[in-house]
Each structure stands twice: as structure tokens, then as C-alpha cells.
mmCIF file of C-alpha atoms and ligand atoms in Angstrom:
data_model
loop_
_atom_site.group_PDB
_atom_site.id
_atom_site.type_symbol
_atom_site.label_atom_id
_atom_site.label_comp_id
_atom_site.label_asym_id
_atom_site.label_seq_id
_atom_site.Cartn_x
_atom_site.Cartn_y
_atom_site.Cartn_z
ATOM 1 C CA UNK U 1 0.000 0.000 0.000
ATOM 2 C CA UNK U 2 1.341 3.416 -0.913
ATOM 3 C CA UNK U 3 2.499 5.583 1.986
ATOM 4 C CA UNK U 4 0.338 8.557 2.982
ATOM 5 C CA UNK U 5 -2.827 7.315 1.235
ATOM 6 C CA UNK U 6 -5.981 6.742 3.271
ATOM 7 C CA UNK U 7 -5.532 3.554 5.231
ATOM 8 C CA UNK U 8 -1.758 3.607 4.797
ATOM 9 C CA UNK U 9 0.642 3.690 7.713
ATOM 10 C CA UNK U 10 0.878 7.170 9.237
ATOM 11 C CA UNK U 11 4.314 8.659 8.706
ATOM 12 C CA UNK U 12 5.880 10.942 11.279
ATOM 13 C CA UNK U 13 8.989 12.877 10.352
ATOM 14 C CA UNK U 14 11.545 12.951 13.157
ATOM 15 C CA UNK U 15 13.971 15.473 14.584
ATOM 16 C CA UNK U 16 17.127 15.376 12.461
ATOM 17 C CA UNK U 17 15.267 14.271 9.304
ATOM 18 C CA UNK U 18 15.236 16.306 6.124
ATOM 19 C CA UNK U 19 11.861 18.089 6.025
ATOM 20 C CA UNK U 20 9.626 16.127 3.609
ATOM 21 C CA UNK U 21 9.342 17.994 0.312
ATOM 22 C CA UNK U 22 6.075 19.091 -1.289
ATOM 23 C CA UNK U 23 4.600 21.624 -3.680
ATOM 24 C CA UNK U 24 1.484 23.458 -2.508
ATOM 25 C CA UNK U 25 -1.000 26.185 -3.269
ATOM 26 C CA UNK U 26 -1.122 28.883 -0.578
ATOM 27 C CA UNK U 27 -2.761 32.216 0.121
ATOM 28 C CA UNK U 28 0.509 33.797 -1.046
ATOM 29 C CA UNK U 29 0.893 31.770 -4.249
ATOM 30 C CA UNK U 30 2.478 28.399 -4.969
ATOM 31 C CA UNK U 31 5.380 27.215 -2.840
ATOM 32 C CA UNK U 32 8.070 24.575 -3.194
ATOM 33 C CA UNK U 33 8.821 23.361 0.289
ATOM 34 C CA UNK U 34 11.368 23.402 1.837
ATOM 35 C CA UNK U 35 13.661 24.280 -1.078
ATOM 36 C CA UNK U 36 12.466 27.823 -1.597
ATOM 37 C CA UNK U 37 13.178 28.543 2.079
ATOM 38 C CA UNK U 38 16.806 27.400 2.018
ATOM 39 C CA UNK U 39 18.832 29.841 4.115
ATOM 40 C CA UNK U 40 15.909 30.670 6.423
ATOM 41 C CA UNK U 41 14.519 29.027 9.511
ATOM 42 C CA UNK U 42 10.897 27.975 9.039
ATOM 43 C CA UNK U 43 8.018 27.251 11.358
ATOM 44 C CA UNK U 44 5.602 24.969 9.497
ATOM 45 C CA UNK U 45 2.460 24.683 11.577
ATOM 46 C CA UNK U 46 -0.975 23.182 11.117
ATOM 47 C CA UNK U 47 -4.333 24.171 12.524
ATOM 48 C CA UNK U 48 -7.552 22.129 12.583
ATOM 49 C CA UNK U 49 -9.925 24.365 10.646
ATOM 50 C CA UNK U 50 -10.630 27.859 9.357
ATOM 51 C CA UNK U 51 -13.418 29.845 11.042
ATOM 52 C CA UNK U 52 -12.828 28.301 14.453
ATOM 53 C CA UNK U 53 -12.096 30.317 17.578
ATOM 54 C CA UNK U 54 -8.851 28.826 18.927
ATOM 55 C CA UNK U 55 -7.321 28.923 15.425
ATOM 56 C CA UNK U 56 -8.440 32.520 14.983
ATOM 57 C CA UNK U 57 -6.766 33.541 18.250
ATOM 58 C CA UNK U 58 -3.615 31.716 17.121
ATOM 59 C CA UNK U 59 -3.492 33.313 13.679
ATOM 60 C CA UNK U 60 -3.998 36.793 15.092
ATOM 61 C CA UNK U 61 -1.200 36.211 17.592
ATOM 62 C CA UNK U 62 1.206 34.676 15.080
ATOM 63 C CA UNK U 63 0.563 37.378 12.476
ATOM 64 C CA UNK U 64 1.184 40.067 15.109
ATOM 65 C CA UNK U 65 4.506 38.425 16.022
ATOM 66 C CA UNK U 66 5.615 37.776 12.433
ATOM 67 C CA UNK U 67 8.136 40.638 12.331
ATOM 68 C CA UNK U 68 9.735 39.367 15.549
ATOM 69 C CA UNK U 69 10.252 35.961 13.907
ATOM 70 C CA UNK U 70 11.482 37.655 10.742
ATOM 71 C CA UNK U 71 14.124 39.512 12.790
ATOM 72 C CA UNK U 72 15.623 36.124 13.675
ATOM 73 C CA UNK U 73 15.422 34.924 10.068
ATOM 74 C CA UNK U 74 12.412 32.694 10.655
ATOM 75 C CA UNK U 75 9.537 32.435 8.172
ATOM 76 C CA UNK U 76 6.057 31.186 9.058
ATOM 77 C CA UNK U 77 4.025 28.764 6.951
ATOM 78 C CA UNK U 78 0.556 27.619 8.046
ATOM 79 C CA UNK U 79 -1.552 24.689 6.858
ATOM 80 C CA UNK U 80 -5.009 23.248 7.284
ATOM 81 C CA UNK U 81 -7.047 20.748 5.308
ATOM 82 C CA UNK U 82 -9.403 23.523 4.180
ATOM 83 C CA UNK U 83 -9.406 24.901 0.635
ATOM 84 C CA UNK U 84 -7.907 28.115 -0.662
ATOM 85 C CA UNK U 85 -11.174 30.079 -0.839
ATOM 86 C CA UNK U 86 -12.028 29.178 2.737
ATOM 87 C CA UNK U 87 -8.551 30.352 3.808
ATOM 88 C CA UNK U 88 -8.953 33.625 1.935
ATOM 89 C CA UNK U 89 -12.435 34.274 3.355
ATOM 90 C CA UNK U 90 -11.305 33.449 6.909
ATOM 91 C CA UNK U 91 -8.206 35.662 6.754
ATOM 92 C CA UNK U 92 -10.328 38.487 5.336
ATOM 93 C CA UNK U 93 -12.825 38.074 8.196
ATOM 94 C CA UNK U 94 -9.965 38.218 10.693
ATOM 95 C CA UNK U 95 -8.690 41.455 9.145
ATOM 96 C CA UNK U 96 -12.047 43.143 8.666
ATOM 97 C CA UNK U 97 -14.035 42.041 11.695
ATOM 98 C CA UNK U 98 -12.146 40.530 14.599
ATOM 99 C CA UNK U 99 -10.830 42.551 17.496
ATOM 100 C CA UNK U 100 -9.241 40.374 20.154
ATOM 101 C CA UNK U 101 -6.964 41.223 23.081
ATOM 102 C CA UNK U 102 -5.974 44.592 21.640
ATOM 103 C CA UNK U 103 -5.275 43.098 18.206
ATOM 104 C CA UNK U 104 -7.305 44.457 15.321
ATOM 105 C CA UNK U 105 -6.977 44.938 11.574
ATOM 106 C CA UNK U 106 -4.609 41.968 11.608
ATOM 107 C CA UNK U 107 -3.355 40.982 8.199
ATOM 108 C CA UNK U 108 -1.938 37.481 7.860
ATOM 109 C CA UNK U 109 0.896 37.934 5.388
ATOM 110 C CA UNK U 110 2.524 34.544 5.703
ATOM 111 C CA UNK U 111 1.376 31.700 3.411
ATOM 112 C CA UNK U 112 -1.451 29.431 4.476
ATOM 113 C CA UNK U 113 -1.367 26.119 2.578
ATOM 114 C CA UNK U 114 -4.542 24.544 1.233
ATOM 115 C CA UNK U 115 -4.414 20.819 1.788
ATOM 116 C CA UNK U 116 -7.818 19.412 0.949
ATOM 117 C CA UNK U 117 -6.254 16.126 -0.172
ATOM 118 C CA UNK U 118 -4.438 15.926 3.216
ATOM 119 C CA UNK U 119 -1.309 14.977 1.324
ATOM 120 C CA UNK U 120 0.964 17.312 3.245
ATOM 121 C CA UNK U 121 -0.807 16.787 6.567
ATOM 122 C CA UNK U 122 -0.337 13.021 6.235
ATOM 123 C CA UNK U 123 3.295 13.392 5.200
ATOM 124 C CA UNK U 124 3.986 15.385 8.363
ATOM 125 C CA UNK U 125 1.950 13.222 10.740
ATOM 126 C CA UNK U 126 -0.473 16.080 11.343
ATOM 127 C CA UNK U 127 -3.521 13.795 11.081
ATOM 128 C CA UNK U 128 -3.737 11.915 14.344
ATOM 129 C CA UNK U 129 -6.895 9.789 14.099
ATOM 130 C CA UNK U 130 -7.243 9.326 17.858
ATOM 131 C CA UNK U 131 -7.833 13.088 18.030
ATOM 132 C CA UNK U 132 -9.453 13.629 14.612
ATOM 133 C CA UNK U 133 -9.269 11.871 11.265
ATOM 134 C CA UNK U 134 -10.692 14.857 9.376
ATOM 135 C CA UNK U 135 -8.686 17.738 10.879
ATOM 136 C CA UNK U 136 -4.993 18.346 11.449
ATOM 137 C CA UNK U 137 -3.861 18.636 15.056
ATOM 138 C CA UNK U 138 -1.856 21.713 16.049
ATOM 139 C CA UNK U 139 1.577 20.564 14.874
ATOM 140 C CA UNK U 140 4.696 22.723 14.846
ATOM 141 C CA UNK U 141 7.843 21.862 12.890
ATOM 142 C CA UNK U 142 10.888 24.059 13.369
ATOM 143 C CA UNK U 143 13.136 23.619 10.345
ATOM 144 C CA UNK U 144 16.648 25.017 9.965
ATOM 145 C CA UNK U 145 18.199 26.844 6.976
ATOM 146 C CA UNK U 146 19.427 23.522 5.544
ATOM 147 C CA UNK U 147 15.926 22.041 5.612
ATOM 148 C CA UNK U 148 16.518 19.810 8.647
ATOM 149 C CA UNK U 149 13.752 19.363 11.223
ATOM 150 C CA UNK U 150 15.117 20.624 14.535
ATOM 151 C CA UNK U 151 12.077 20.569 16.822
ATOM 152 C CA UNK U 152 8.568 19.131 16.699
ATOM 153 C CA UNK U 153 5.729 20.079 19.022
ATOM 154 C CA UNK U 154 2.171 18.757 18.862
ATOM 155 C CA UNK U 155 -0.888 20.148 20.605
ATOM 156 C CA UNK U 156 -4.430 18.767 20.628
ATOM 157 C CA UNK U 157 -7.372 20.551 19.010
ATOM 158 C CA UNK U 158 -8.541 22.309 22.159
ATOM 159 C CA UNK U 159 -5.199 23.821 23.195
ATOM 160 C CA UNK U 160 -3.963 27.076 21.663
ATOM 161 C CA UNK U 161 -0.208 27.328 21.315
ATOM 162 C CA UNK U 162 2.140 29.572 23.278
ATOM 163 C CA UNK U 163 3.861 31.677 20.621
ATOM 164 C CA UNK U 164 6.413 33.108 23.038
ATOM 165 C CA UNK U 165 7.544 29.516 23.533
ATOM 166 C CA UNK U 166 7.843 28.954 19.777
ATOM 167 C CA UNK U 167 10.008 32.094 19.528
ATOM 168 C CA UNK U 168 12.084 30.881 22.479
ATOM 169 C CA UNK U 169 12.607 27.535 20.700
ATOM 170 C CA UNK U 170 13.867 29.235 17.516
ATOM 171 C CA UNK U 171 16.233 31.557 19.406
ATOM 172 C CA UNK U 172 17.479 28.718 21.650
ATOM 173 C CA UNK U 173 18.264 26.492 18.648
ATOM 174 C CA UNK U 174 20.065 29.338 16.890
ATOM 175 C CA UNK U 175 22.010 30.103 20.067
ATOM 176 C CA UNK U 176 22.977 26.435 20.487
ATOM 177 C CA UNK U 177 24.255 26.369 16.887
ATOM 178 C CA UNK U 178 26.089 29.683 17.035
ATOM 179 C CA UNK U 179 27.873 29.141 20.363
ATOM 180 C CA UNK U 180 28.078 25.316 20.516
ATOM 181 C CA UNK U 181 26.193 25.261 23.798
ATOM 182 C CA UNK U 182 22.946 23.847 25.151
ATOM 183 C CA UNK U 183 20.192 25.766 26.890
ATOM 184 C CA UNK U 184 18.845 24.799 30.315
ATOM 185 C CA UNK U 185 15.284 24.559 31.546
ATOM 186 C CA UNK U 186 13.257 27.712 30.969
ATOM 187 C CA UNK U 187 16.236 29.416 29.274
ATOM 188 C CA UNK U 188 15.664 32.871 27.893
ATOM 189 C CA UNK U 189 18.199 34.999 25.977
ATOM 190 C CA UNK U 190 20.573 36.532 28.540
ATOM 191 C CA UNK U 191 20.396 33.546 30.909
ATOM 192 C CA UNK U 192 23.468 31.363 31.389
ATOM 193 C CA UNK U 193 23.982 28.586 28.847
ATOM 194 C CA UNK U 194 25.338 25.073 29.349
ATOM 195 C CA UNK U 195 28.798 24.298 28.010
ATOM 196 C CA UNK U 196 29.681 20.829 26.670
ATOM 197 C CA UNK U 197 30.705 18.420 29.411
ATOM 198 C CA UNK U 198 34.475 18.280 29.993
ATOM 199 C CA UNK U 199 36.101 15.655 27.798
ATOM 200 C CA UNK U 200 38.978 14.934 30.151
ATOM 201 C CA UNK U 201 39.728 14.762 33.891
ATOM 202 C CA UNK U 202 42.171 17.658 33.485
ATOM 203 C CA UNK U 203 39.574 19.971 32.010
ATOM 204 C CA UNK U 204 36.973 18.877 34.566
ATOM 205 C CA UNK U 205 39.434 19.567 37.416
ATOM 206 C CA UNK U 206 40.294 23.006 36.051
ATOM 207 C CA UNK U 207 36.621 23.871 35.836
ATOM 208 C CA UNK U 208 35.875 22.589 39.342
ATOM 209 C CA UNK U 209 38.810 24.605 40.744
ATOM 210 C CA UNK U 210 37.186 27.766 39.364
ATOM 211 C CA UNK U 211 40.033 28.382 36.926
ATOM 212 C CA UNK U 212 37.644 29.235 34.103
ATOM 213 C CA UNK U 213 34.911 31.789 33.534
ATOM 214 C CA UNK U 214 32.309 29.068 34.025
ATOM 215 C CA UNK U 215 30.059 28.248 36.933
ATOM 216 C CA UNK U 216 30.193 24.530 37.723
ATOM 217 C CA UNK U 217 27.554 22.708 39.738
ATOM 218 C CA UNK U 218 29.479 19.459 39.319
ATOM 219 C CA UNK U 219 32.119 18.217 36.873
ATOM 220 C CA UNK U 220 29.459 17.392 34.231
ATOM 221 C CA UNK U 221 27.309 20.499 34.649
ATOM 222 C CA UNK U 222 28.905 23.870 33.895
ATOM 223 C CA UNK U 223 27.365 27.073 32.606
ATOM 224 C CA UNK U 224 28.693 30.341 31.238
ATOM 225 C CA UNK U 225 27.260 33.755 30.618
ATOM 226 C CA UNK U 226 26.258 35.012 27.185
ATOM 227 C CA UNK U 227 24.475 38.303 27.469
ATOM 228 C CA UNK U 228 21.336 39.015 25.510
ATOM 229 C CA UNK U 229 22.952 41.520 23.130
ATOM 230 C CA UNK U 230 25.683 39.034 22.235
ATOM 231 C CA UNK U 231 23.045 36.374 21.547
ATOM 232 C CA UNK U 232 20.991 38.593 19.252
ATOM 233 C CA UNK U 233 23.961 40.310 17.573
ATOM 234 C CA UNK U 234 25.414 36.891 16.750
ATOM 235 C CA UNK U 235 22.299 35.052 15.591
ATOM 236 C CA UNK U 236 21.015 37.936 13.511
ATOM 237 C CA UNK U 237 24.441 38.350 11.843
ATOM 238 C CA UNK U 238 24.336 34.680 10.760
ATOM 239 C CA UNK U 239 21.387 35.396 8.440
HETATM 240 C C1 BEZ S 301 -10.833 25.903 17.412
HETATM 241 O O1 BEZ S 301 -9.898 26.354 16.750
HETATM 242 O O2 BEZ S 301 -11.520 26.586 18.133
HETATM 243 C C2 BEZ S 301 -11.093 24.431 17.358
HETATM 244 C C3 BEZ S 301 -10.912 23.735 16.175
HETATM 245 C C4 BEZ S 301 -11.207 22.390 16.137
HETATM 246 C C5 BEZ S 301 -11.654 21.745 17.263
HETATM 247 C C6 BEZ S 301 -11.799 22.432 18.445
HETATM 248 C C7 BEZ S 301 -11.522 23.792 18.497
#
């Protein structure tokens, strides 16, 4: 049985995989994914349906934050299994009619993919039949400038996403790449980052004797400071 057809096994791309390729029609014209985004970070995200309240709150929030994502070289691409004319009508309604939490006149300028055949949604494991077999769940794929999937987050239909968290994920991944570090729990730009564990007893000893600029909680757990300006100056220069 062919993959990604109704009844076929559900495929789920994984972190570290090349983002599955597709061509699609969107509210901003046709796209070739991920090739036309090479050199940019991408958030590919799905929503269950147009003209629904949680999705509307999400689109208004994401569209309002788009320039913030753009500043860190990250493009947004949405998807649902609705058709193009539904997408266009919904986005027009959002712009013309909806005022929500101080947001109004919100124009969604990023592409919204029509996927009535569910081809893309199936390819990305966005259809999770236990939740719904006719709507995509709220999936988020963070894809790097080489087209590699770097983070995947799924939410159920009823739960609107936290877009500050999605921004934090993009900045944390870029920071990890730029400085060869990891980021601890609840990290925000300006917080200390985690340096790779010492590869030798000598290095570990030096660190534990406070002979470096690091703070060590034990030989395997050391952090160092990278201030917020350095983070943003570095990741935005890498564009
Ligand atoms: C919503 O966006 O409000 C929604 C969509 C599908 C199921 C439940 C809620």
C-alpha cells in the first residue's frame, strides 16, 4: 500500500530528518517546500480548521509576532485541510471584523497552505486519528536553513499554542548552533547557557577549581554567561 494514502501507515517525520518535500497552493501563491526557504529558519504549523475560535486567536497572535520571527530569520508557513477560498475568506474576516486582546486589523501575510487532499498533513503526521481523522492537530515543525527538522511540538485541538515559547525555541536552537552550547530549563536569551561536558579529567578539574569563567555545579554540569545583546547580535548576523 502506498504511503500517505488513506488507510496507509501514518508517517511521522523525526527530529534530524530532512523536512519532507512538497509543492502546494497557498494564500501567497504556490510554494516549493522546503527548497524555496533554504537559508531561512521555518516554522511549518498546522491548525484544525478555518473559522474556528482557537485557530483565529492563534493566527492573530502569530501574524502580530511575524516581524519578531522575521528579525531572527524565521519564516512562518501555516496549513489546514481547508481549501484556498475558505482560507482567503477566513483571513479576510480576521482582518475586517475581529478585534481580540488589543489586536485588530490583523493581516496574515505569511502563506497558508490549502491541503484538501491531506497529502501534506499526512506526510507530516499532522492527522492523528485518535484526536481527529478529518482535521490536522496543532503541529509545529521548526526547520533550519538547511531544511533539517530541529524541533517538533504537537498540541491537541482544544489547546492554543504559546507563541512566546515557539520564539524561544527558535532563538534557543540558533544560540545552540552559534555558540556550541545547550540551553537549560526555561532558558531565555541573557540567561546562562550550558557548556559541553568536559572531555577529560584535566579539564573537569580546572573547571571545578574555578580556573575558568564558568560556573560549575558538578564536573558534568557547567554554565557560562552570554548576554542578551551578544546572543541577538550573533544570531542575527548569521542570516
Ligand atoms: C478551534 O480552533 O476553536 C477548534 C478547532 C477544532 C476543534 C476544536 C476547536
